[in-house]
Tab-separated table of C-alpha atoms in Angstrom:
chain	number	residue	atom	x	y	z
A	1	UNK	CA	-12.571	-12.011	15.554
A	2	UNK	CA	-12.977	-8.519	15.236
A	3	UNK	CA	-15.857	-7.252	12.632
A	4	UNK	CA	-15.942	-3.543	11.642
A	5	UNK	CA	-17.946	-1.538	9.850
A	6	UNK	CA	-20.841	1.045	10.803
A	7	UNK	CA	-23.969	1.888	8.908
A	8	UNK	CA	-23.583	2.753	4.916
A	9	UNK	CA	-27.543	3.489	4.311
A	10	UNK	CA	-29.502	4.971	7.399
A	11	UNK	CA	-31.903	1.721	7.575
A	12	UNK	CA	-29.508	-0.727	7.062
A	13	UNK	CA	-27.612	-2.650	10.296
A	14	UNK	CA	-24.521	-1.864	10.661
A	15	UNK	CA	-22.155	-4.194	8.272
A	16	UNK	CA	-20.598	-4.971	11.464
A	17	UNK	CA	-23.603	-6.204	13.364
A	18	UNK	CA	-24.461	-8.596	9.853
A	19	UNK	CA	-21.187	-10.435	9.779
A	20	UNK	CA	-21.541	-10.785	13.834
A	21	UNK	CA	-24.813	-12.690	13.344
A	22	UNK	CA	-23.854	-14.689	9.910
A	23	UNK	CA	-20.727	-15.684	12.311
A	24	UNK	CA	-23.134	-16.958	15.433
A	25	UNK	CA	-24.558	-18.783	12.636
A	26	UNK	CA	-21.655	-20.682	11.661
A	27	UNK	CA	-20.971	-21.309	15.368
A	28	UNK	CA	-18.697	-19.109	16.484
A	29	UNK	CA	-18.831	-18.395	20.311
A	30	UNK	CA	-19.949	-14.861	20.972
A	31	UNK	CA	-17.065	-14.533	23.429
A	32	UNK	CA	-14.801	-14.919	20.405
A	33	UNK	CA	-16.594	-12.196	18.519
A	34	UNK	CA	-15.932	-8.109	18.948
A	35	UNK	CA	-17.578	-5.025	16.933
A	36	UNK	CA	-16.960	-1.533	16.671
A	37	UNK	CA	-20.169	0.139	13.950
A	38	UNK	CA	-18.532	3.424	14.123
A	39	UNK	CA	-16.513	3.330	10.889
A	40	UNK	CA	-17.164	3.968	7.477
A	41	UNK	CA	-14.237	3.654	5.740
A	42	UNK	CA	-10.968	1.635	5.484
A	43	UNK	CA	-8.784	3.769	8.000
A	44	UNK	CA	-11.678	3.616	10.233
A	45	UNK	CA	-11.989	0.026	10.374
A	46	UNK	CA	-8.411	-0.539	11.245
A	47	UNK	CA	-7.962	2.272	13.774
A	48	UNK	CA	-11.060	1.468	15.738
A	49	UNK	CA	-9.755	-2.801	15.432
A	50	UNK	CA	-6.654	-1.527	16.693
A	51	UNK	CA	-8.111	0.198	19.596
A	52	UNK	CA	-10.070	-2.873	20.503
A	53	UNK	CA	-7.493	-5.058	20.189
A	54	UNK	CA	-5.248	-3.236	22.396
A	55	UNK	CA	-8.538	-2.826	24.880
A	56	UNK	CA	-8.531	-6.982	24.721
A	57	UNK	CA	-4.538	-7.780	24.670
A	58	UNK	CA	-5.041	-8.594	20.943
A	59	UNK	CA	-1.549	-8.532	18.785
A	60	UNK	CA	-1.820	-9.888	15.476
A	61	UNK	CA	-4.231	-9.112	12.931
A	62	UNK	CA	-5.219	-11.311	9.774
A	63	UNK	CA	-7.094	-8.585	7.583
A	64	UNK	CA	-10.003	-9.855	5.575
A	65	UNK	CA	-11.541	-8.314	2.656
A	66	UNK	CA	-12.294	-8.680	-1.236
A	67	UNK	CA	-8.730	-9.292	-2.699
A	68	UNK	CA	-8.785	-5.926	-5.162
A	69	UNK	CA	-8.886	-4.376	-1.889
A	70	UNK	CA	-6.041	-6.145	0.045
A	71	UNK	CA	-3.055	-4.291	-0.914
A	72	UNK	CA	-4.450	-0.421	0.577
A	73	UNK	CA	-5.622	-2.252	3.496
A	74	UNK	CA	-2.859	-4.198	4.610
A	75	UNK	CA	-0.882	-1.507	3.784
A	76	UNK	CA	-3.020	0.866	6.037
A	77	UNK	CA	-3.072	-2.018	8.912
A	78	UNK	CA	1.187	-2.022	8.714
A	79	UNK	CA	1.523	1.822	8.718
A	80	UNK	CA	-0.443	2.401	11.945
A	81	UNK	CA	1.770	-0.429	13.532
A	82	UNK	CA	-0.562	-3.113	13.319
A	83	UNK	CA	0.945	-6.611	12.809
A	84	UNK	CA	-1.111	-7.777	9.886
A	85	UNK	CA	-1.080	-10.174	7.536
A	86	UNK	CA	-3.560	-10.348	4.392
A	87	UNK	CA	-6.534	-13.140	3.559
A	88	UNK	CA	-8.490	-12.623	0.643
A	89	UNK	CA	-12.177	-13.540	0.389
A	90	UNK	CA	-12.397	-16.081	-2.236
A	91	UNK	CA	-15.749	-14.105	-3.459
A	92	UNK	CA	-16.361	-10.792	-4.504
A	93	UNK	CA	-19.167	-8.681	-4.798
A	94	UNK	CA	-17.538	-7.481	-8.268
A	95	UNK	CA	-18.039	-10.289	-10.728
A	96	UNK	CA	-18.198	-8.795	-14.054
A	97	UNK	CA	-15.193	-7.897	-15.838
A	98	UNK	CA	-16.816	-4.013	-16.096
A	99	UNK	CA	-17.314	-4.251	-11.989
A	100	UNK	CA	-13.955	-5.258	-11.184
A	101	UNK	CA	-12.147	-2.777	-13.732
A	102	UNK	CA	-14.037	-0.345	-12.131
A	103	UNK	CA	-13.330	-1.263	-8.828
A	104	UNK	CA	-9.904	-2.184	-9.655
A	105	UNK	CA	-9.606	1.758	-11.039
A	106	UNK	CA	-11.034	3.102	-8.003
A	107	UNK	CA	-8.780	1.084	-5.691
A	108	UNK	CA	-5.879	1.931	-7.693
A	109	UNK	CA	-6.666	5.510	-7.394
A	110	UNK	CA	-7.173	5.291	-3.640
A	111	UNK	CA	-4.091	3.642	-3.252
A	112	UNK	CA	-1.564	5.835	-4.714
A	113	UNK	CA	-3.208	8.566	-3.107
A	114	UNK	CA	-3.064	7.008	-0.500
A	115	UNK	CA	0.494	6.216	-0.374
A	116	UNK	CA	0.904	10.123	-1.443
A	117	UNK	CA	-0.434	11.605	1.710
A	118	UNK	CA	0.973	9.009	3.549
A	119	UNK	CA	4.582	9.607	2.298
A	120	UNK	CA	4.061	13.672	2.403
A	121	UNK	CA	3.041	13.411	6.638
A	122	UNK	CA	6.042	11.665	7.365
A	123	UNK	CA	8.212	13.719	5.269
A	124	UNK	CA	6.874	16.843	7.581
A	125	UNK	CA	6.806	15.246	10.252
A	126	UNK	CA	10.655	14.803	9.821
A	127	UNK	CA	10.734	18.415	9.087
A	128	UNK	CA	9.344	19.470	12.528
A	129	UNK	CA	11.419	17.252	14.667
């Protein structure tokens, strides 16, 4: 398992560090369990899990995170070469119709961008070579 996520507010632990201990908890062997807290945002997470996988012969990744999320992510994960496959949380943080529209908006918005820049770096990239 491979938990990412650095500090969001400056006393907080790093989200990384949280999901480490809530997964000791559960009984997962701390051999089992690698962190990275440098990231703080989605591209981030997956290039520093990439870099630890690789660091720990690690090949496949099952990306985890709130399901209005899933689609940039795994999309991120597959476009930097990861082998990744989606699983939703079955919770979410957003459980109001007015927090998940939001959300929803936001990740929607993210996405496309995200899909824009994305799209225009290969598209030079061709250029050059």
């Amino acid at each position: 398992m491979i938990f990412t996520g650095g500090k969001g507010r400056s006393n907080a632990l790093p989200e990384s560090t949280v999901a480490r201990k809530y997964a000791l908890a559960q009984g997962i062997p701390a051999h089992a369990i690698l962190t990275e807290e440098q990231s703080r945002i989605t591209e981030e997470n997956l290039v520093y899990a990439k870099q630890l996988a690789g660091e720990h012969k690690l090949q496949t990744f099952l990306v985890v995170s709130d399901p209005l999320h899933m689609k940039r992510a795994v999309r991120m994960a597959q476009d930097l070469g990861m082998q990744a496959e989606p699983s939703p949380t079955t919770t979410s943080r957003y459980i109001g119709i007015r927090s998940q529209l939001a959300f929803l908006s936001r990740e929607t918005f993210n996405y496309l961008g995200y899909c824009f820049v994305h799209t225009y770096f290969l598209i030079m990239r061709r250029a050059v070579l």
